[in-house]
Amino acid sequence: MPQTLRCGRFELQLSRPLVMGIVNTTPDSFSDGGRYLAADAAIRHARRLLDEGADLLDIGGESTRPGSAAVSEAEELGRVLPVLEALRGCGRPLSVDTRHAAVMRGVLSAGADMINDVAGFRAPGALEAVAGGTAGLCVMHMLGEPSTMQQAPVYRDVVAEVAAFLRDRVSALLACGVARERIVLDPGIGFGKNLEHNLSLLRGLSGLAGLGLPLLLGVSRKSMVGQITGRGVGERMAGSVAAALASVHRGAAIVRVHDVAETKDALAVWQAIEG
C-alpha cells in the first residue's frame, strides 16, 4: 500500500494516522449546521482546528446529511471559495467536499489540494474535472442520493459490495490518467447504511485495505454513535473518538473528525501504548 498520498501542493506521509478537521460552511449540516455559514466564522473555526493539530482540513459547502436537499453550484462555490482563499497559506492541505463537477473545477482553480466526493466521481464531468493536475482524490461510497439514502438500505454483503464499487471507481479514475498515489478510499459510513451495515464495514476494514489504497474514515458524531450510546449530536465526542481509534486500529490512514484536539490526544496515547 502507498506510504504517501499526493495531495496538490503536499505529499502526505501515511506512516502515522492523520486527522482531517471538518469545516462546514452550511446552514443544515447534521452536527454544526449554521455555526460557520459566515465565511469569517468558518475561517476562525478552521484556524482553531489547525491550532489543535489538524493535518488537513475538509471544507464543505453543501450538506449531505440524510434527507438533505441539493444546493446550486453557484451557492456552494460562494460558500467555499472565500474560506479556501483565506486559508491557502496555512501550510496544511485543503480538501473540498463536493460532488459537483463545476464546483470541483472552481475550487481546483482556486488551489484546493484535494477533492472529497461522496458520490465517488460519478456525476457528469466529474472525472474530467479532476483527471489533470495533482490534487488528492477521496472516492467515497454512497447508496443512492443524500435525500433518500437512509430509506431502508439493503445489501447482500455490504463489505463486498462497497469494495466492488470502490474498485470500479478507482478503475475509472486510472483510465482517465489519474495516478494511484492521488487516490484515497472512504467506505461511506452512514451514507446509505444502517447500524449493522456500518459496524460490518468497520469490522471489515482489512478487506477494504486489500484494495491496496489508503482508507479515510468519517464516523465523527454520526447517527451510529448516537444509536450505540443514546447520545444526542452534541454529546457524541467520546463515542466518536472511540470510533476513530477503532478505525485506525483496523487500517484507516486518515480520520475525518469534528473534535481534532481530543482525537489527536487519544491517538497519541494509543500509539504510545502500541509502540
PDB file of C-alpha atoms in Angstrom:
ATOM      1  CA  MET A   1       0.000   0.000   0.000  1.00  0.00           C
ATOM      2  CA  PRO A   2       1.352   3.505  -0.783  1.00  0.00           C
ATOM      3  CA  GLN A   3       3.037   5.194   2.187  1.00  0.00           C
ATOM      4  CA  THR A   4       2.415   8.646   0.745  1.00  0.00           C
ATOM      5  CA  LEU A   5      -0.618  10.439  -0.669  1.00  0.00           C
ATOM      6  CA  ARG A   6      -0.083  13.052  -3.353  1.00  0.00           C
ATOM      7  CA  CYS A   7      -2.282  15.945  -2.346  1.00  0.00           C
ATOM      8  CA  GLY A   8      -1.853  19.023  -4.513  1.00  0.00           C
ATOM      9  CA  ARG A   9       0.987  21.114  -3.097  1.00  0.00           C
ATOM     10  CA  PHE A  10       1.706  18.440  -0.486  1.00  0.00           C
ATOM     11  CA  GLU A  11       2.897  14.866  -0.234  1.00  0.00           C
ATOM     12  CA  LEU A  12       1.324  13.384   2.879  1.00  0.00           C
ATOM     13  CA  GLN A  13       3.258  10.747   4.775  1.00  0.00           C
ATOM     14  CA  LEU A  14       0.984   7.923   5.912  1.00  0.00           C
ATOM     15  CA  SER A  15       3.402   6.303   8.353  1.00  0.00           C
ATOM     16  CA  ARG A  16       1.145   7.621  11.139  1.00  0.00           C
ATOM     17  CA  PRO A  17      -2.621   8.227  11.163  1.00  0.00           C
ATOM     18  CA  LEU A  18      -3.641  11.693  10.007  1.00  0.00           C
ATOM     19  CA  VAL A  19      -6.512  13.793  11.344  1.00  0.00           C
ATOM     20  CA  MET A  20      -8.717  15.727   8.910  1.00  0.00           C
ATOM     21  CA  GLY A  21     -10.672  18.568  10.517  1.00  0.00           C
ATOM     22  CA  ILE A  22     -14.220  19.294   9.320  1.00  0.00           C
ATOM     23  CA  VAL A  23     -15.214  22.835   8.286  1.00  0.00           C
ATOM     24  CA  ASN A  24     -18.891  23.034   7.275  1.00  0.00           C
ATOM     25  CA  THR A  25     -19.949  26.315   5.642  1.00  0.00           C
ATOM     26  CA  THR A  26     -23.581  25.185   5.518  1.00  0.00           C
ATOM     27  CA  PRO A  27     -26.833  26.094   7.287  1.00  0.00           C
ATOM     28  CA  ASP A  28     -28.006  22.494   7.647  1.00  0.00           C
ATOM     29  CA  SER A  29     -25.161  20.039   8.287  1.00  0.00           C
ATOM     30  CA  PHE A  30     -26.246  17.452  10.856  1.00  0.00           C
ATOM     31  CA  SER A  31     -23.793  18.446  13.596  1.00  0.00           C
ATOM     32  CA  ASP A  32     -22.829  22.110  13.288  1.00  0.00           C
ATOM     33  CA  GLY A  33     -25.131  23.433  10.565  1.00  0.00           C
ATOM     34  CA  GLY A  34     -25.291  27.230  10.566  1.00  0.00           C
ATOM     35  CA  ARG A  35     -22.497  27.801  13.102  1.00  0.00           C
ATOM     36  CA  TYR A  36     -19.912  28.515  10.407  1.00  0.00           C
ATOM     37  CA  LEU A  37     -22.085  29.649   7.498  1.00  0.00           C
ATOM     38  CA  ALA A  38     -20.493  33.120   7.536  1.00  0.00           C
ATOM     39  CA  ALA A  39     -17.054  32.997   5.938  1.00  0.00           C
ATOM     40  CA  ASP A  40     -15.306  34.760   8.835  1.00  0.00           C
ATOM     41  CA  ALA A  41     -16.761  32.268  11.338  1.00  0.00           C
ATOM     42  CA  ALA A  42     -15.691  29.334   9.160  1.00  0.00           C
ATOM     43  CA  ILE A  43     -12.176  30.755   8.820  1.00  0.00           C
ATOM     44  CA  ARG A  44     -11.856  31.243  12.589  1.00  0.00           C
ATOM     45  CA  HIS A  45     -13.071  27.698  13.163  1.00  0.00           C
ATOM     46  CA  ALA A  46     -10.631  26.334  10.593  1.00  0.00           C
ATOM     47  CA  ARG A  47      -7.711  28.154  12.218  1.00  0.00           C
ATOM     48  CA  ARG A  48      -8.758  26.747  15.584  1.00  0.00           C
ATOM     49  CA  LEU A  49      -8.697  23.218  14.155  1.00  0.00           C
ATOM     50  CA  LEU A  50      -5.237  23.888  12.720  1.00  0.00           C
ATOM     51  CA  ASP A  51      -4.060  25.114  16.138  1.00  0.00           C
ATOM     52  CA  GLU A  52      -5.425  21.861  17.608  1.00  0.00           C
ATOM     53  CA  GLY A  53      -3.209  19.895  15.232  1.00  0.00           C
ATOM     54  CA  ALA A  54      -5.338  19.068  12.187  1.00  0.00           C
ATOM     55  CA  ASP A  55      -3.136  17.548   9.487  1.00  0.00           C
ATOM     56  CA  LEU A  56      -5.517  18.702   6.762  1.00  0.00           C
ATOM     57  CA  LEU A  57      -8.916  20.410   6.506  1.00  0.00           C
ATOM     58  CA  ASP A  58     -12.086  19.408   4.647  1.00  0.00           C
ATOM     59  CA  ILE A  59     -14.268  22.367   3.631  1.00  0.00           C
ATOM     60  CA  GLY A  60     -17.858  21.680   2.611  1.00  0.00           C
ATOM     61  CA  GLY A  61     -20.480  23.996   1.129  1.00  0.00           C
ATOM     62  CA  GLU A  62     -23.328  21.511   0.654  1.00  0.00           C
ATOM     63  CA  SER A  63     -24.812  19.377   3.408  1.00  0.00           C
ATOM     64  CA  THR A  64     -25.027  15.691   2.518  1.00  0.00           C
ATOM     65  CA  ARG A  65     -26.714  14.609   5.746  1.00  0.00           C
ATOM     66  CA  PRO A  66     -29.594  12.121   5.318  1.00  0.00           C
ATOM     67  CA  GLY A  67     -32.585  13.894   3.823  1.00  0.00           C
ATOM     68  CA  SER A  68     -30.667  16.977   2.736  1.00  0.00           C
ATOM     69  CA  ALA A  69     -31.551  18.887  -0.420  1.00  0.00           C
ATOM     70  CA  ALA A  70     -29.053  19.876  -3.107  1.00  0.00           C
ATOM     71  CA  VAL A  71     -27.885  23.486  -3.449  1.00  0.00           C
ATOM     72  CA  SER A  72     -26.873  25.282  -6.636  1.00  0.00           C
ATOM     73  CA  GLU A  73     -23.266  25.093  -7.730  1.00  0.00           C
ATOM     74  CA  ALA A  74     -23.019  28.877  -7.567  1.00  0.00           C
ATOM     75  CA  GLU A  75     -24.209  28.905  -3.951  1.00  0.00           C
ATOM     76  CA  GLU A  76     -21.833  26.109  -2.996  1.00  0.00           C
ATOM     77  CA  LEU A  77     -18.890  27.937  -4.578  1.00  0.00           C
ATOM     78  CA  GLY A  78     -19.946  31.156  -2.877  1.00  0.00           C
ATOM     79  CA  ARG A  79     -19.715  29.449   0.497  1.00  0.00           C
ATOM     80  CA  VAL A  80     -16.463  27.578  -0.073  1.00  0.00           C
ATOM     81  CA  LEU A  81     -14.209  29.884  -2.114  1.00  0.00           C
ATOM     82  CA  PRO A  82     -13.754  32.687   0.462  1.00  0.00           C
ATOM     83  CA  VAL A  83     -12.711  30.128   3.081  1.00  0.00           C
ATOM     84  CA  LEU A  84     -10.403  28.300   0.696  1.00  0.00           C
ATOM     85  CA  GLU A  85      -8.741  31.519  -0.424  1.00  0.00           C
ATOM     86  CA  ALA A  86      -8.248  32.791   3.139  1.00  0.00           C
ATOM     87  CA  LEU A  87      -6.599  29.542   4.235  1.00  0.00           C
ATOM     88  CA  ARG A  88      -4.353  28.966   1.212  1.00  0.00           C
ATOM     89  CA  GLY A  89      -1.261  29.964   3.160  1.00  0.00           C
ATOM     90  CA  CYS A  90      -1.971  27.899   6.287  1.00  0.00           C
ATOM     91  CA  GLY A  91       0.673  25.274   5.498  1.00  0.00           C
ATOM     92  CA  ARG A  92      -1.708  22.320   5.509  1.00  0.00           C
ATOM     93  CA  PRO A  93      -3.612  20.644   2.644  1.00  0.00           C
ATOM     94  CA  LEU A  94      -7.097  21.951   1.937  1.00  0.00           C
ATOM     95  CA  SER A  95      -9.736  19.485   0.780  1.00  0.00           C
ATOM     96  CA  VAL A  96     -13.136  20.470  -0.594  1.00  0.00           C
ATOM     97  CA  ASP A  97     -16.105  18.177  -0.020  1.00  0.00           C
ATOM     98  CA  THR A  98     -18.189  18.333  -3.199  1.00  0.00           C
ATOM     99  CA  ARG A  99     -19.936  16.050  -5.693  1.00  0.00           C
ATOM    100  CA  HIS A 100     -20.399  18.600  -8.478  1.00  0.00           C
ATOM    101  CA  ALA A 101     -18.033  18.914 -11.437  1.00  0.00           C
ATOM    102  CA  ALA A 102     -18.369  22.695 -11.771  1.00  0.00           C
ATOM    103  CA  VAL A 103     -17.511  23.140  -8.101  1.00  0.00           C
ATOM    104  CA  MET A 104     -14.547  20.793  -8.477  1.00  0.00           C
ATOM    105  CA  ARG A 105     -13.208  22.867 -11.361  1.00  0.00           C
ATOM    106  CA  GLY A 106     -13.745  26.112  -9.470  1.00  0.00           C
ATOM    107  CA  VAL A 107     -12.017  25.065  -6.264  1.00  0.00           C
ATOM    108  CA  LEU A 108      -9.139  23.368  -8.080  1.00  0.00           C
ATOM    109  CA  SER A 109      -8.550  26.615  -9.973  1.00  0.00           C
ATOM    110  CA  ALA A 110      -8.522  28.380  -6.602  1.00  0.00           C
ATOM    111  CA  GLY A 111      -5.872  25.984  -5.259  1.00  0.00           C
ATOM    112  CA  ALA A 112      -7.697  23.146  -3.476  1.00  0.00           C
ATOM    113  CA  ASP A 113      -5.323  20.282  -2.684  1.00  0.00           C
ATOM    114  CA  MET A 114      -7.934  17.517  -2.552  1.00  0.00           C
ATOM    115  CA  ILE A 115     -11.452  16.765  -3.752  1.00  0.00           C
ATOM    116  CA  ASN A 116     -13.546  14.648  -1.370  1.00  0.00           C
ATOM    117  CA  ASP A 117     -16.510  13.323  -3.358  1.00  0.00           C
ATOM    118  CA  VAL A 118     -19.289  11.496  -1.511  1.00  0.00           C
ATOM    119  CA  ALA A 119     -20.614  10.319  -4.895  1.00  0.00           C
ATOM    120  CA  GLY A 120     -17.351   8.693  -5.985  1.00  0.00           C
ATOM    121  CA  PHE A 121     -16.816  10.936  -9.048  1.00  0.00           C
ATOM    122  CA  ARG A 122     -19.937   9.617 -10.789  1.00  0.00           C
ATOM    123  CA  ALA A 123     -21.522  12.968 -11.695  1.00  0.00           C
ATOM    124  CA  PRO A 124     -21.337  14.064 -15.334  1.00  0.00           C
ATOM    125  CA  GLY A 125     -17.970  15.736 -15.916  1.00  0.00           C
ATOM    126  CA  ALA A 126     -16.508  14.810 -12.525  1.00  0.00           C
ATOM    127  CA  LEU A 127     -13.803  12.508 -13.869  1.00  0.00           C
ATOM    128  CA  GLU A 128     -12.774  15.068 -16.471  1.00  0.00           C
ATOM    129  CA  ALA A 129     -12.704  17.827 -13.840  1.00  0.00           C
ATOM    130  CA  VAL A 130     -10.156  16.010 -11.677  1.00  0.00           C
ATOM    131  CA  ALA A 131      -8.146  13.949 -14.172  1.00  0.00           C
ATOM    132  CA  GLY A 132      -5.406  16.525 -14.661  1.00  0.00           C
ATOM    133  CA  GLY A 133      -3.173  18.023 -12.002  1.00  0.00           C
ATOM    134  CA  THR A 134      -2.010  16.544  -8.722  1.00  0.00           C
ATOM    135  CA  ALA A 135      -4.934  17.027  -6.321  1.00  0.00           C
ATOM    136  CA  GLY A 136      -5.709  14.168  -3.968  1.00  0.00           C
ATOM    137  CA  LEU A 137      -8.999  12.397  -4.658  1.00  0.00           C
ATOM    138  CA  CYS A 138     -11.148  10.780  -1.978  1.00  0.00           C
ATOM    139  CA  VAL A 139     -13.539   8.244  -3.522  1.00  0.00           C
ATOM    140  CA  MET A 140     -16.497   7.543  -1.239  1.00  0.00           C
ATOM    141  CA  HIS A 141     -19.301   5.002  -1.476  1.00  0.00           C
ATOM    142  CA  MET A 142     -22.866   6.223  -1.151  1.00  0.00           C
ATOM    143  CA  LEU A 143     -26.013   4.217  -1.856  1.00  0.00           C
ATOM    144  CA  GLY A 144     -28.488   6.460  -3.674  1.00  0.00           C
ATOM    145  CA  GLU A 145     -28.719  10.198  -3.015  1.00  0.00           C
ATOM    146  CA  PRO A 146     -28.496  12.117   0.282  1.00  0.00           C
ATOM    147  CA  SER A 147     -32.220  12.870   0.163  1.00  0.00           C
ATOM    148  CA  THR A 148     -33.145   9.166   0.060  1.00  0.00           C
ATOM    149  CA  MET A 149     -30.066   7.153   1.079  1.00  0.00           C
ATOM    150  CA  GLN A 150     -31.301   6.180   4.536  1.00  0.00           C
ATOM    151  CA  GLN A 151     -34.671   4.877   3.387  1.00  0.00           C
ATOM    152  CA  ALA A 152     -34.256   1.139   4.120  1.00  0.00           C
ATOM    153  CA  PRO A 153     -30.837   0.481   2.515  1.00  0.00           C
ATOM    154  CA  VAL A 154     -30.322  -3.184   1.555  1.00  0.00           C
ATOM    155  CA  TYR A 155     -27.146  -5.186   0.816  1.00  0.00           C
ATOM    156  CA  ARG A 156     -26.408  -8.877   0.452  1.00  0.00           C
ATOM    157  CA  ASP A 157     -22.813  -8.404   1.615  1.00  0.00           C
ATOM    158  CA  VAL A 158     -22.080  -4.781   2.455  1.00  0.00           C
ATOM    159  CA  VAL A 159     -18.289  -5.154   2.653  1.00  0.00           C
ATOM    160  CA  ALA A 160     -18.059  -6.976  -0.672  1.00  0.00           C
ATOM    161  CA  GLU A 161     -20.447  -4.576  -2.414  1.00  0.00           C
ATOM    162  CA  VAL A 162     -18.710  -1.459  -1.135  1.00  0.00           C
ATOM    163  CA  ALA A 163     -15.335  -2.932  -2.115  1.00  0.00           C
ATOM    164  CA  ALA A 164     -16.627  -3.696  -5.620  1.00  0.00           C
ATOM    165  CA  PHE A 165     -17.937  -0.146  -6.011  1.00  0.00           C
ATOM    166  CA  LEU A 166     -14.659   1.402  -4.859  1.00  0.00           C
ATOM    167  CA  ARG A 167     -12.661  -0.894  -7.136  1.00  0.00           C
ATOM    168  CA  ASP A 168     -14.813   0.149 -10.099  1.00  0.00           C
ATOM    169  CA  ARG A 169     -14.411   3.861  -9.377  1.00  0.00           C
ATOM    170  CA  VAL A 170     -10.651   3.506  -8.962  1.00  0.00           C
ATOM    171  CA  SER A 171     -10.529   1.800 -12.360  1.00  0.00           C
ATOM    172  CA  ALA A 172     -12.465   4.714 -13.869  1.00  0.00           C
ATOM    173  CA  LEU A 173     -10.011   7.227 -12.399  1.00  0.00           C
ATOM    174  CA  LEU A 174      -6.975   5.256 -13.528  1.00  0.00           C
ATOM    175  CA  ALA A 175      -8.440   5.026 -17.034  1.00  0.00           C
ATOM    176  CA  CYS A 176      -8.531   8.840 -17.101  1.00  0.00           C
ATOM    177  CA  GLY A 177      -4.837   9.009 -16.293  1.00  0.00           C
ATOM    178  CA  VAL A 178      -5.065   9.624 -12.539  1.00  0.00           C
ATOM    179  CA  ALA A 179      -2.032   8.303 -10.644  1.00  0.00           C
ATOM    180  CA  ARG A 180      -2.781   5.781  -7.872  1.00  0.00           C
ATOM    181  CA  GLU A 181      -0.760   7.942  -5.453  1.00  0.00           C
ATOM    182  CA  ARG A 182      -3.536  10.560  -5.650  1.00  0.00           C
ATOM    183  CA  ILE A 183      -6.362   8.246  -4.510  1.00  0.00           C
ATOM    184  CA  VAL A 184      -7.761   7.514  -1.048  1.00  0.00           C
ATOM    185  CA  LEU A 185     -10.901   5.448  -0.364  1.00  0.00           C
ATOM    186  CA  ASP A 186     -13.819   6.021   2.020  1.00  0.00           C
ATOM    187  CA  PRO A 187     -16.474   3.308   2.615  1.00  0.00           C
ATOM    188  CA  GLY A 188     -19.048   5.993   3.428  1.00  0.00           C
ATOM    189  CA  ILE A 189     -20.168   5.261   6.978  1.00  0.00           C
ATOM    190  CA  GLY A 190     -23.785   6.423   7.316  1.00  0.00           C
ATOM    191  CA  PHE A 191     -24.262   7.063   3.602  1.00  0.00           C
ATOM    192  CA  GLY A 192     -26.959   4.577   2.684  1.00  0.00           C
ATOM    193  CA  LYS A 193     -26.174   2.173   5.542  1.00  0.00           C
ATOM    194  CA  ASN A 194     -27.944   1.169   8.740  1.00  0.00           C
ATOM    195  CA  LEU A 195     -26.178   0.497  12.025  1.00  0.00           C
ATOM    196  CA  GLU A 196     -25.353  -3.127  11.213  1.00  0.00           C
ATOM    197  CA  HIS A 197     -24.017  -2.163   7.789  1.00  0.00           C
ATOM    198  CA  ASN A 198     -21.783   0.460   9.393  1.00  0.00           C
ATOM    199  CA  LEU A 199     -20.485  -1.939  12.030  1.00  0.00           C
ATOM    200  CA  SER A 200     -19.835  -4.607   9.404  1.00  0.00           C
ATOM    201  CA  LEU A 201     -17.806  -2.137   7.348  1.00  0.00           C
ATOM    202  CA  LEU A 202     -15.747  -1.051  10.347  1.00  0.00           C
ATOM    203  CA  ARG A 203     -15.118  -4.651  11.353  1.00  0.00           C
ATOM    204  CA  GLY A 204     -14.230  -5.495   7.764  1.00  0.00           C
ATOM    205  CA  LEU A 205     -11.830  -2.647   7.030  1.00  0.00           C
ATOM    206  CA  SER A 206      -8.993  -5.083   6.429  1.00  0.00           C
ATOM    207  CA  GLY A 207     -10.937  -6.353   3.413  1.00  0.00           C
ATOM    208  CA  LEU A 208     -11.136  -2.824   2.005  1.00  0.00           C
ATOM    209  CA  ALA A 209      -7.452  -2.278   2.762  1.00  0.00           C
ATOM    210  CA  GLY A 210      -6.891  -5.202   0.418  1.00  0.00           C
ATOM    211  CA  LEU A 211      -7.739  -2.828  -2.442  1.00  0.00           C
ATOM    212  CA  GLY A 212      -4.209  -1.506  -1.995  1.00  0.00           C
ATOM    213  CA  LEU A 213      -5.051   2.146  -1.374  1.00  0.00           C
ATOM    214  CA  PRO A 214      -5.186   4.204   1.842  1.00  0.00           C
ATOM    215  CA  LEU A 215      -8.505   4.466   3.676  1.00  0.00           C
ATOM    216  CA  LEU A 216     -10.189   7.602   5.001  1.00  0.00           C
ATOM    217  CA  LEU A 217     -12.932   7.103   7.621  1.00  0.00           C
ATOM    218  CA  GLY A 218     -15.561   9.584   8.773  1.00  0.00           C
ATOM    219  CA  VAL A 219     -17.601   8.442  11.775  1.00  0.00           C
ATOM    220  CA  SER A 220     -17.483  11.637  13.835  1.00  0.00           C
ATOM    221  CA  ARG A 221     -20.773  12.422  15.647  1.00  0.00           C
ATOM    222  CA  LYS A 222     -22.764  10.317  13.174  1.00  0.00           C
ATOM    223  CA  SER A 223     -26.057   8.608  13.937  1.00  0.00           C
ATOM    224  CA  MET A 224     -24.378   5.223  14.518  1.00  0.00           C
ATOM    225  CA  VAL A 225     -22.590   6.754  17.512  1.00  0.00           C
ATOM    226  CA  GLY A 226     -25.925   8.060  18.765  1.00  0.00           C
ATOM    227  CA  GLN A 227     -27.626   4.690  18.224  1.00  0.00           C
ATOM    228  CA  ILE A 228     -24.942   2.896  20.212  1.00  0.00           C
ATOM    229  CA  THR A 229     -24.644   5.410  23.055  1.00  0.00           C
ATOM    230  CA  GLY A 230     -28.085   7.017  23.159  1.00  0.00           C
ATOM    231  CA  ARG A 231     -26.399  10.436  22.975  1.00  0.00           C
ATOM    232  CA  GLY A 232     -27.545  13.470  21.017  1.00  0.00           C
ATOM    233  CA  VAL A 233     -25.366  15.019  18.309  1.00  0.00           C
ATOM    234  CA  GLY A 234     -23.715  17.440  20.728  1.00  0.00           C
ATOM    235  CA  GLU A 235     -22.806  14.664  23.186  1.00  0.00           C
ATOM    236  CA  ARG A 236     -21.035  12.210  20.867  1.00  0.00           C
ATOM    237  CA  MET A 237     -17.416  13.300  21.212  1.00  0.00           C
ATOM    238  CA  ALA A 238     -16.274  10.350  23.361  1.00  0.00           C
ATOM    239  CA  GLY A 239     -18.005   7.818  21.129  1.00  0.00           C
ATOM    240  CA  SER A 240     -16.580   9.491  18.037  1.00  0.00           C
ATOM    241  CA  VAL A 241     -13.035   9.337  19.410  1.00  0.00           C
ATOM    242  CA  ALA A 242     -13.527   5.635  20.177  1.00  0.00           C
ATOM    243  CA  ALA A 243     -14.690   5.062  16.608  1.00  0.00           C
ATOM    244  CA  ALA A 244     -11.650   6.925  15.255  1.00  0.00           C
ATOM    245  CA  LEU A 245      -9.291   4.751  17.316  1.00  0.00           C
ATOM    246  CA  ALA A 246     -11.056   1.581  16.180  1.00  0.00           C
ATOM    247  CA  SER A 247     -10.814   2.753  12.563  1.00  0.00           C
ATOM    248  CA  VAL A 248      -7.081   3.428  12.826  1.00  0.00           C
ATOM    249  CA  HIS A 249      -6.522   0.104  14.584  1.00  0.00           C
ATOM    250  CA  ARG A 250      -8.192  -1.616  11.616  1.00  0.00           C
ATOM    251  CA  GLY A 251      -6.172   0.208   8.984  1.00  0.00           C
ATOM    252  CA  ALA A 252      -7.544   3.741   8.398  1.00  0.00           C
ATOM    253  CA  ALA A 253      -4.810   6.157   7.312  1.00  0.00           C
ATOM    254  CA  ILE A 254      -6.936   9.303   7.807  1.00  0.00           C
ATOM    255  CA  VAL A 255      -9.844  10.019  10.140  1.00  0.00           C
ATOM    256  CA  ARG A 256     -12.236  12.892   9.381  1.00  0.00           C
ATOM    257  CA  VAL A 257     -13.403  14.466  12.646  1.00  0.00           C
ATOM    258  CA  HIS A 258     -15.077  17.428  14.307  1.00  0.00           C
ATOM    259  CA  ASP A 259     -13.096  17.108  17.562  1.00  0.00           C
ATOM    260  CA  VAL A 260      -9.486  17.449  16.447  1.00  0.00           C
ATOM    261  CA  ALA A 261      -7.701  18.053  19.767  1.00  0.00           C
ATOM    262  CA  GLU A 262      -9.441  15.169  21.534  1.00  0.00           C
ATOM    263  CA  THR A 263      -8.801  12.791  18.634  1.00  0.00           C
ATOM    264  CA  LYS A 264      -5.133  13.790  18.427  1.00  0.00           C
ATOM    265  CA  ASP A 265      -4.687  13.195  22.177  1.00  0.00           C
ATOM    266  CA  ALA A 266      -6.377   9.799  22.009  1.00  0.00           C
ATOM    267  CA  LEU A 267      -4.235   8.753  19.051  1.00  0.00           C
ATOM    268  CA  ALA A 268      -1.055   9.896  20.808  1.00  0.00           C
ATOM    269  CA  VAL A 269      -1.834   7.793  23.879  1.00  0.00           C
ATOM    270  CA  TRP A 270      -2.879   4.796  21.781  1.00  0.00           C
ATOM    271  CA  GLN A 271       0.284   4.987  19.672  1.00  0.00           C
ATOM    272  CA  ALA A 272       2.492   5.274  22.758  1.00  0.00           C
ATOM    273  CA  ILE A 273       0.904   2.148  24.222  1.00  0.00           C
ATOM    274  CA  GLU A 274       1.113   0.245  20.923  1.00  0.00           C
ATOM    275  CA  GLY A 275       4.722   1.316  20.467  1.00  0.00           C
TER     276      GLY A 275
END
